[in-house]
Short mmCIF file of C-alpha atoms in Angstrom, two decimals:
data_model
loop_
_atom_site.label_atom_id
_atom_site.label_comp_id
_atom_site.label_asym_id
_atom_site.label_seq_id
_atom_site.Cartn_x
_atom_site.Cartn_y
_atom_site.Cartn_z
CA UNK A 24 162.44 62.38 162.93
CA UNK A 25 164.77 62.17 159.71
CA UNK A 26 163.81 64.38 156.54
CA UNK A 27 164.95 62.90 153.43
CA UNK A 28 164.71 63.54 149.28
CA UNK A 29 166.33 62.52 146.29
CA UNK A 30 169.52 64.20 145.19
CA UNK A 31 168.24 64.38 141.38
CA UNK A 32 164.41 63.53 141.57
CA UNK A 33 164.60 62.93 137.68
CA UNK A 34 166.29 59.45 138.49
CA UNK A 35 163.49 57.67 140.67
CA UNK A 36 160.84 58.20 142.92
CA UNK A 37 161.83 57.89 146.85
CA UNK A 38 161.19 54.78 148.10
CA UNK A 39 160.93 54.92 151.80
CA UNK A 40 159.02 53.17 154.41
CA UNK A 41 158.68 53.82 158.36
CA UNK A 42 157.78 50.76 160.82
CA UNK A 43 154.63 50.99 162.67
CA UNK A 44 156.20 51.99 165.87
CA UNK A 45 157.82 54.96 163.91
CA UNK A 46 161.32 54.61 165.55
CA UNK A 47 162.63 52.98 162.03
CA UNK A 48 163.20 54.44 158.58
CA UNK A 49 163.73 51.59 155.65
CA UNK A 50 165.20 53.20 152.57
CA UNK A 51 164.91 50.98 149.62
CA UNK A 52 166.75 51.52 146.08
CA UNK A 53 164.39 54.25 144.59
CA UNK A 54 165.07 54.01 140.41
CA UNK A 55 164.17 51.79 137.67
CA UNK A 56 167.32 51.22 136.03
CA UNK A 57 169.40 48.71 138.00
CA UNK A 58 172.75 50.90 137.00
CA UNK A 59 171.89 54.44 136.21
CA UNK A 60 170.00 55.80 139.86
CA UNK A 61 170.49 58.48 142.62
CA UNK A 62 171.31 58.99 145.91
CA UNK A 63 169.34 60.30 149.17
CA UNK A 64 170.12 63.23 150.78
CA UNK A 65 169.31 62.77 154.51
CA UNK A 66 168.90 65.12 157.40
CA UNK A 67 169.74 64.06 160.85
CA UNK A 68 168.90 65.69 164.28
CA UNK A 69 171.06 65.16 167.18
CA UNK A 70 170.40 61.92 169.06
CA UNK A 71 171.49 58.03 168.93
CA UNK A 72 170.55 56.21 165.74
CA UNK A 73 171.80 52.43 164.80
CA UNK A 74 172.40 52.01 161.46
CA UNK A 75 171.81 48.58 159.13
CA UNK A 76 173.20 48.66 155.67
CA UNK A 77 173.08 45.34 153.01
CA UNK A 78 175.01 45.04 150.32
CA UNK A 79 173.20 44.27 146.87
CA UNK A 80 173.67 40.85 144.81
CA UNK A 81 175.78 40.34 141.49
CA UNK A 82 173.91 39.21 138.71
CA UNK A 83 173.15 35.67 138.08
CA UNK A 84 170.56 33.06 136.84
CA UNK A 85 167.38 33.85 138.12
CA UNK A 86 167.14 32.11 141.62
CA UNK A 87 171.00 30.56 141.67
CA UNK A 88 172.30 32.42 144.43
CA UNK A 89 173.01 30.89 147.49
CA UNK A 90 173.68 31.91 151.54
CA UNK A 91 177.48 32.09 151.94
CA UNK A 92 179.04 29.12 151.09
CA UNK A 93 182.49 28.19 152.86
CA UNK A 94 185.13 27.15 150.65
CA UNK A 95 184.18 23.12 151.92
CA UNK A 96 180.62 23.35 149.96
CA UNK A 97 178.83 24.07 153.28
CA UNK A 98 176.68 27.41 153.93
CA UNK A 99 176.70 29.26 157.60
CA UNK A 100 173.66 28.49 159.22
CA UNK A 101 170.56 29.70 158.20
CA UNK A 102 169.91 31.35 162.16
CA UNK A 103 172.48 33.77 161.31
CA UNK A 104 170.73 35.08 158.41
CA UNK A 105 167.40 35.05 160.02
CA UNK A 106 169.16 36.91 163.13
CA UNK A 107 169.52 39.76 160.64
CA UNK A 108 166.68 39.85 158.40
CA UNK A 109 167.77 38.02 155.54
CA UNK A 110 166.67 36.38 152.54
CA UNK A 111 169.25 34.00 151.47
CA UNK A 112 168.96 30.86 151.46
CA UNK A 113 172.03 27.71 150.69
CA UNK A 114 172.12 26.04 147.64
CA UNK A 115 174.55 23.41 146.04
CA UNK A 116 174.51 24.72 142.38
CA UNK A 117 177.72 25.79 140.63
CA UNK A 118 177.90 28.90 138.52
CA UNK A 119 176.20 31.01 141.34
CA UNK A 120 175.90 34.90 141.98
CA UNK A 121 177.67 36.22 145.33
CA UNK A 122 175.13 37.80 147.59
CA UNK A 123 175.24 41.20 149.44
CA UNK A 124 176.73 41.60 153.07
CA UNK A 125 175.57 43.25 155.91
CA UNK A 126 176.85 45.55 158.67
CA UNK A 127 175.22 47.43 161.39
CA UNK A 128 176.76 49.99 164.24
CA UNK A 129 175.54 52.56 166.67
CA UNK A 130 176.52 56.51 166.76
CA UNK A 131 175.60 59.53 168.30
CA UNK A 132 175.07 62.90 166.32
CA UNK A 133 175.37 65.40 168.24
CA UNK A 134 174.55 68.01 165.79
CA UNK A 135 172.58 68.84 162.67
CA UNK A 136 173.64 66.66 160.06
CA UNK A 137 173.73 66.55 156.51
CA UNK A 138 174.46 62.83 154.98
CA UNK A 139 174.37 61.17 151.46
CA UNK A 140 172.78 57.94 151.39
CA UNK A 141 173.98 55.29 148.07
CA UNK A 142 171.75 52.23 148.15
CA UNK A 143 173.42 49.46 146.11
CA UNK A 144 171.53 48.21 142.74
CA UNK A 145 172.01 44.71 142.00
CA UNK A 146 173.89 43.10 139.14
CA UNK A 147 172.20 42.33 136.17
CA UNK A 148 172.83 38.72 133.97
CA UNK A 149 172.51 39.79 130.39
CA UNK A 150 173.67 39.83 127.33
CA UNK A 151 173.54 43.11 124.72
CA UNK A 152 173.99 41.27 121.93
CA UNK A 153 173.97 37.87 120.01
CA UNK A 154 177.38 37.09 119.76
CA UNK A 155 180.69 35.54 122.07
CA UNK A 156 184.43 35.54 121.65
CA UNK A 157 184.26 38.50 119.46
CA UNK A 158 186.46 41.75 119.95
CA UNK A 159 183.22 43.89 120.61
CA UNK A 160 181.92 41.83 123.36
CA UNK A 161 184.59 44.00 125.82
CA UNK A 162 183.62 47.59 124.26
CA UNK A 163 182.23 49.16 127.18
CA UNK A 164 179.29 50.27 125.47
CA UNK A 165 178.26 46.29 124.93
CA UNK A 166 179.10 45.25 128.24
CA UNK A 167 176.25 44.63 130.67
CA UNK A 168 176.81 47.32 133.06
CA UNK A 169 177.34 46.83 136.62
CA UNK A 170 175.23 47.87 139.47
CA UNK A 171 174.54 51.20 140.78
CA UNK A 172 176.91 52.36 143.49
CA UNK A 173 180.05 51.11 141.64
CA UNK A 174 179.57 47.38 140.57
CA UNK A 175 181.67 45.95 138.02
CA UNK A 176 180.95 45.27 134.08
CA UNK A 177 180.49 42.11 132.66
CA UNK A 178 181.34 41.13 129.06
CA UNK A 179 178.70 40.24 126.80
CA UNK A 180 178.74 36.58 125.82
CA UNK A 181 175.72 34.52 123.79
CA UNK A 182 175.64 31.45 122.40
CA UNK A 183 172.30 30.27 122.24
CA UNK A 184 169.16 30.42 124.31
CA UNK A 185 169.46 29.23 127.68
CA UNK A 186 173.20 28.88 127.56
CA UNK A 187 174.63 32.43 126.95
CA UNK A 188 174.56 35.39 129.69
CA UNK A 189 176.67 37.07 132.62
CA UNK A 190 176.36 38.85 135.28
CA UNK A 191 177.84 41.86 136.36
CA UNK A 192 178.69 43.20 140.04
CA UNK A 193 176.57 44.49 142.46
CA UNK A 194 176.74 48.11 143.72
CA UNK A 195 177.67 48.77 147.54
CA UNK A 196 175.71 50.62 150.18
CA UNK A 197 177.35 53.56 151.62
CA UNK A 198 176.67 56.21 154.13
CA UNK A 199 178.43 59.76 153.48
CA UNK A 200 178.42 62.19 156.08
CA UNK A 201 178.92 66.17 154.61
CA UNK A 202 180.28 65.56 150.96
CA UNK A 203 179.06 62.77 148.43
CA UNK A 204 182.10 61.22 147.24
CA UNK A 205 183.99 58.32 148.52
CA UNK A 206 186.30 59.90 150.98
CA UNK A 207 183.65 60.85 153.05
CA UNK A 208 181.68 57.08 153.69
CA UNK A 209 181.13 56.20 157.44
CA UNK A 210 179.93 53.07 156.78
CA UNK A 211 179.87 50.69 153.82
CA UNK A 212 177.92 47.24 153.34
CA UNK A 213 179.58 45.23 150.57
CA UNK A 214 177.99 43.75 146.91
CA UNK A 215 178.50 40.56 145.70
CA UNK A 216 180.04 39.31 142.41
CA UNK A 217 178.45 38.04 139.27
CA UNK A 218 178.57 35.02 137.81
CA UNK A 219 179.38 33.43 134.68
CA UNK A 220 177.40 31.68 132.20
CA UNK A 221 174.76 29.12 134.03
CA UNK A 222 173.76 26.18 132.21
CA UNK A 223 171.57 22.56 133.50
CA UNK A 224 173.64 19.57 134.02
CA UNK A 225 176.81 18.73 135.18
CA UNK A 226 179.33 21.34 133.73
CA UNK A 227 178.04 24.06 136.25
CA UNK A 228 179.15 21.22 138.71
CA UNK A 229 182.40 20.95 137.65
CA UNK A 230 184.31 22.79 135.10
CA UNK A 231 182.13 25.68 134.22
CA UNK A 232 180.91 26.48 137.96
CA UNK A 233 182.39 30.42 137.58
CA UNK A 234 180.44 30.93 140.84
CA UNK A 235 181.42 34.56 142.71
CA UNK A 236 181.79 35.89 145.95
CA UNK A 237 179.94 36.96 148.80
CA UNK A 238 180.55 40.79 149.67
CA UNK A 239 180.37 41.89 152.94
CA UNK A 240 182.93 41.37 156.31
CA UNK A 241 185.51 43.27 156.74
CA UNK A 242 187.73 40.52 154.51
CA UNK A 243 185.20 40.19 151.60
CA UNK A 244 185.36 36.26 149.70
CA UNK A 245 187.15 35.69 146.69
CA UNK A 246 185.15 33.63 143.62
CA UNK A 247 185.37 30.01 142.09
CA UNK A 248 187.14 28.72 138.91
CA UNK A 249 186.39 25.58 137.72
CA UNK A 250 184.57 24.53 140.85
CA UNK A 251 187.70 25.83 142.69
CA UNK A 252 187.88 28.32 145.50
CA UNK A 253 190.13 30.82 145.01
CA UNK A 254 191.02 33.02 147.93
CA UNK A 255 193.43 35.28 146.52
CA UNK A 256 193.33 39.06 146.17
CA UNK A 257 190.42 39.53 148.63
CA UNK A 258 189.25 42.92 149.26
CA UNK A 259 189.89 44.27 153.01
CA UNK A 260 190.13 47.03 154.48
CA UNK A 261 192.74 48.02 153.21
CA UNK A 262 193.09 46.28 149.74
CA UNK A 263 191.12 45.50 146.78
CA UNK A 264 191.05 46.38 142.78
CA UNK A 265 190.50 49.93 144.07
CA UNK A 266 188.63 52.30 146.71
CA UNK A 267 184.91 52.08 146.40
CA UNK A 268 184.42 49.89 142.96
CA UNK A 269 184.71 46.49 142.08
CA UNK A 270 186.31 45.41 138.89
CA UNK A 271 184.94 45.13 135.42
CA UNK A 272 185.94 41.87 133.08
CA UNK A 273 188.96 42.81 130.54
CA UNK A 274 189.58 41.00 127.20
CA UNK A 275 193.31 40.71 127.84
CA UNK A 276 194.30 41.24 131.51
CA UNK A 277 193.69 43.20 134.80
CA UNK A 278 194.96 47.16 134.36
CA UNK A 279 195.56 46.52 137.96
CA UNK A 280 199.44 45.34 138.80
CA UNK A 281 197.86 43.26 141.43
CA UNK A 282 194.99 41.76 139.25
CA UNK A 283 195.26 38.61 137.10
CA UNK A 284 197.17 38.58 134.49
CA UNK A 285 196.55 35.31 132.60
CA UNK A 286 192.81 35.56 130.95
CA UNK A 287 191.07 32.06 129.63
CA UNK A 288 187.72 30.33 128.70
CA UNK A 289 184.77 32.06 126.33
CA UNK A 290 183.42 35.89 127.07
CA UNK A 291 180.98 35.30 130.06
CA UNK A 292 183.72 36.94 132.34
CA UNK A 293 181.54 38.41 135.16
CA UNK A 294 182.17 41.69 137.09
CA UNK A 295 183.01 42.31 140.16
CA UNK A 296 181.56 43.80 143.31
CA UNK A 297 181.53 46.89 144.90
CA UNK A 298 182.85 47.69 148.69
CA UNK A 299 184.98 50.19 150.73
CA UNK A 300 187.68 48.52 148.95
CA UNK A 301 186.27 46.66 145.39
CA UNK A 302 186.68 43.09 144.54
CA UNK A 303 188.59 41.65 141.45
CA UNK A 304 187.70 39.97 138.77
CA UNK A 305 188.99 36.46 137.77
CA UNK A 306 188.89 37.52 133.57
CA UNK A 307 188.12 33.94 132.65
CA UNK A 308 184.70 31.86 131.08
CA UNK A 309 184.77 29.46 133.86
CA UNK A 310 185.14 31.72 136.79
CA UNK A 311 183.65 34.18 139.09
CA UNK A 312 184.70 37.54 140.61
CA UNK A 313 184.94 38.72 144.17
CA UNK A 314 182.94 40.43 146.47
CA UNK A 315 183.28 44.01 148.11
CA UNK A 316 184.21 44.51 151.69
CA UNK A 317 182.26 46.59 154.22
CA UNK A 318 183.73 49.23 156.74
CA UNK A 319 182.66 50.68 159.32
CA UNK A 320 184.43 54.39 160.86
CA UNK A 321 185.57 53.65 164.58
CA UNK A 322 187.67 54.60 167.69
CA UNK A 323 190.04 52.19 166.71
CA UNK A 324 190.78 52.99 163.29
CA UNK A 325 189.69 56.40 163.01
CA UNK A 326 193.72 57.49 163.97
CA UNK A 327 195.16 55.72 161.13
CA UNK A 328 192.81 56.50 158.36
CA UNK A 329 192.46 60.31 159.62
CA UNK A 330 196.34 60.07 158.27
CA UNK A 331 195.68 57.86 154.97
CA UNK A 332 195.35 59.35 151.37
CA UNK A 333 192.97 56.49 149.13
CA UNK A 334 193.27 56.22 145.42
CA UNK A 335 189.64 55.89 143.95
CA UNK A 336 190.08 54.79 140.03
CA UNK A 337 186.42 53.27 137.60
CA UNK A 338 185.64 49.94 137.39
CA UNK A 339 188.02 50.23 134.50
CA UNK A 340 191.02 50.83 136.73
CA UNK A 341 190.89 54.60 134.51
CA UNK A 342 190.44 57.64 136.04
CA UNK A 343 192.57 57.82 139.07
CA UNK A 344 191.54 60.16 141.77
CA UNK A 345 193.53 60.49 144.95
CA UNK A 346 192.05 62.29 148.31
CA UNK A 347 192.82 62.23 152.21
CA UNK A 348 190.05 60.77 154.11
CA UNK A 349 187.30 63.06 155.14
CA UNK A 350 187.19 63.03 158.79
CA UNK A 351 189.65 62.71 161.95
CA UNK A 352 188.75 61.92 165.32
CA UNK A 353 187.95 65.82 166.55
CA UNK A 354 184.92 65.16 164.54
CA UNK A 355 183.60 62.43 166.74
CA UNK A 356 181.95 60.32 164.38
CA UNK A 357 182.60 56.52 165.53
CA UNK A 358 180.09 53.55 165.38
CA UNK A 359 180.03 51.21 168.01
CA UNK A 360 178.50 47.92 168.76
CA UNK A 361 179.72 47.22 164.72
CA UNK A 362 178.24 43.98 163.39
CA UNK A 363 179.04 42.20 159.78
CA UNK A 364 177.89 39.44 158.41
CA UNK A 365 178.66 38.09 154.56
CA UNK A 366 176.65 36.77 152.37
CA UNK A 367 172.95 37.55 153.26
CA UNK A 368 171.20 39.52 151.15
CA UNK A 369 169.84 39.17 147.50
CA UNK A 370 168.42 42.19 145.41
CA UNK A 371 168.88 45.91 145.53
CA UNK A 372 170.75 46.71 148.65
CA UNK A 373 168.50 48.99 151.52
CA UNK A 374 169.33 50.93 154.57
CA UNK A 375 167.39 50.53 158.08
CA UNK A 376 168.00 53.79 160.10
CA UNK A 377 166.84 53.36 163.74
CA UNK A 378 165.95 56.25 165.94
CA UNK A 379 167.59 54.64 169.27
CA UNK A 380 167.08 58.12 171.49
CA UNK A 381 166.20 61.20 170.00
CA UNK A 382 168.39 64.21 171.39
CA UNK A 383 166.50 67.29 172.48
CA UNK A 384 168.51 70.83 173.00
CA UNK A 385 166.48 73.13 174.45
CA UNK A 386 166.35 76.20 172.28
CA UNK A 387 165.68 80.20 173.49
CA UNK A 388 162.98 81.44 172.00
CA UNK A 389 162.67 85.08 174.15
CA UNK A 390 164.99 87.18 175.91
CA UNK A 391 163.55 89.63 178.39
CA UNK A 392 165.72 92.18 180.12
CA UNK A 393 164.20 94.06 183.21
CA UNK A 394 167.00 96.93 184.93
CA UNK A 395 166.39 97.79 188.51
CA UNK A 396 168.90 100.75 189.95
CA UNK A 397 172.12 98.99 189.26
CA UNK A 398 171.00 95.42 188.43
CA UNK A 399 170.07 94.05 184.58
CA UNK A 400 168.25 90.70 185.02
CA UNK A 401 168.01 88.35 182.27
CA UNK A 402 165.22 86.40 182.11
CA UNK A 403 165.50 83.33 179.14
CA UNK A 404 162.32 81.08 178.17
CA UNK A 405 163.17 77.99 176.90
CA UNK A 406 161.06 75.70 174.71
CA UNK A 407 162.18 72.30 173.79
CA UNK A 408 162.11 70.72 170.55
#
């Protein structure tokens, strides 16, 4: 049996459901606000639990979000997404949100367990006021902000009613083991990017279809421009616009050296989406931004990023925070059996925990000594819990 709360109960209420044989604990994205929310604390016993983590959506026009879409126009097929409990479902319009991923793995907990759970809220298409193409449109405080669990802003842009709006990036879903902070995730679903402005007719077919990427896999998708794929600077595993957050749209060019540098088209530059590495943002009125990539701790990379120092900077590429990774592999946390799948998921992201075989340590509860002559025996009772 898990126990769970809120970290800061002022946020939200927690929003947590068990199925009806028990086993499985479905944690859904407990606050109002789609950017300003809380994590869950949650207590583990010893045993075997499987994890399932999805990634949130960017922001987009309601109901333009599509199953992931290969760079040739056509979706994966719609068994995969059923396989894992999806919701997604393939569409051909342009201008289109990127949808959340989701990754799954097994791992044994051998002792009491504190963990911090971040459930990704999705990107919101918005505008904060009535304007475009003015200087204000990229203060921060105008943007429309990204997603809870590091999604990226979006500038404001409105032209007229139906026409002006963005979306911003989704927030990942992360699972932190000890410590709340980014050095200490053991697995990490991906968010999707938002999209630019969506308008009817043909221009979201063709040279305004700023679609963005799916988040999720352990190579997360880049985002369209102009109706063009565009499958540079995708976040990995080991790149992205920086450790944990996805990028926010800039009025001139990307802080990041890697970014793009070359900005173009009106203000509905969408943001980017959140992952174990962030995706970037294209900083252009007819493009999209990239998705997130998920992560997953294991025996085979556990070595290598025991040894690694990550960088962890806002969705502003300010703030720059560097840290070793949290664990090594003396403290025996691996997943196995790791699953990911892009693309699957639209909405908040959630977390399925699954109680696969319940560990019981017997514990003493009396010691009773009885001494005969020259003998002490020790009796011990043992009750299990």
């Amino acid at each position: 049996m898990l126990s769970y709360r809120l970290d800061n109960p002022s946020k939200g209420d927690a929003n947590v459901t068990r199925t009806p044989d028990g086993n499985s604990y479905i944690f859904q994205y407990p606050c109002k606000s789609y950017s300003d929310c809380t994590d869950y604390v949650v207590s583990f016993l010893p045993g075997v639990y499987k994890f399932e983590l999805y990634g949130s959506s960017g922001g987009s026009y309601p109901g333009i979000i599509s199953t992931y879409k290969n760079p040739d126009g056509n979706c994966i097929d719609a068994q995969i997404v059923q396989a894992h409990n999806g919701n997604t479902h393939c569409l051909t319009n342009g201008s289109r949100g990127g949808t959340g991923g989701y990754i799954s793995g097994i791992i044994t907990i051998s002792h009491r367990l504190t963990s911090y759970v971040t459930i990704g809220g999705q990107g919101n298409y918005s505008y904060t006021q009535k304007s475009c193409d003015w200087e204000s449109d990229f203060y921060p405080e105008k943007m429309i902000k990204g997603g809870y669990g590091g999604g990226g802003y979006a500038s404001n842009c409105y032209i007229e009613d139906g026409v002006g709006r963005t979306g911003s990036g989704g927030g990942h879903t992360a699972v932190k083991f000890h410590k709340n902070d980014l050095w200490h995730r053991v697995i990490v679903a991906g968010a999707g990017g938002g999209s630019d402005n969506f308008q009817f007719g043909p221009w979201n077919e063709d040279a305004d279809d700023g679609s963005s990427g799916a988040g999720g896999g352990f190579i997360a998708q880049g985002y369209w421009k102009a109706h063009n794929y565009i499958d540079e600077r995708l976040a990995n595993s080991t790149f992205g616009f920086t450790f944990g957050s996805g990028e926010s749209a800039q009025k001139d060019w990307s802080k990041n050296p890697d970014g793009v540098q070359v900005v173009g088209g009106l203000d509905d530059r969408p943001g980017a989406g959140a992952g174990w590495f962030g995706g970037f943002a294209c900083h252009d009125g007819n493009c999209g931004a990239g998705g997130g990539s998920s992560f997953a701790l294991t025996r085979d990379n556990i070595e290598e990023l025991s040894q690694k120092e990550f960088t962890a900077h806002d969705t502003f590429y300010n703030n720059p925070i560097t840290q070793k990774y949290g664990f090594s592999s003396k403290d025996g946390y691996k997943f196995s059996e790791v699953k990911t799948v892009s693309c699957i998921w639209e909405g908040n992201g959630r977390l399925i925990v699954t109680v696969i075989d319940p560990i019981i340590y017997p514990s003493c509860n009396i010691i009773y000594f009885v001494q005969n002559h020259n003998f002490l025996f020790i009796f011990l009772f043992f009750d299990p819990k």
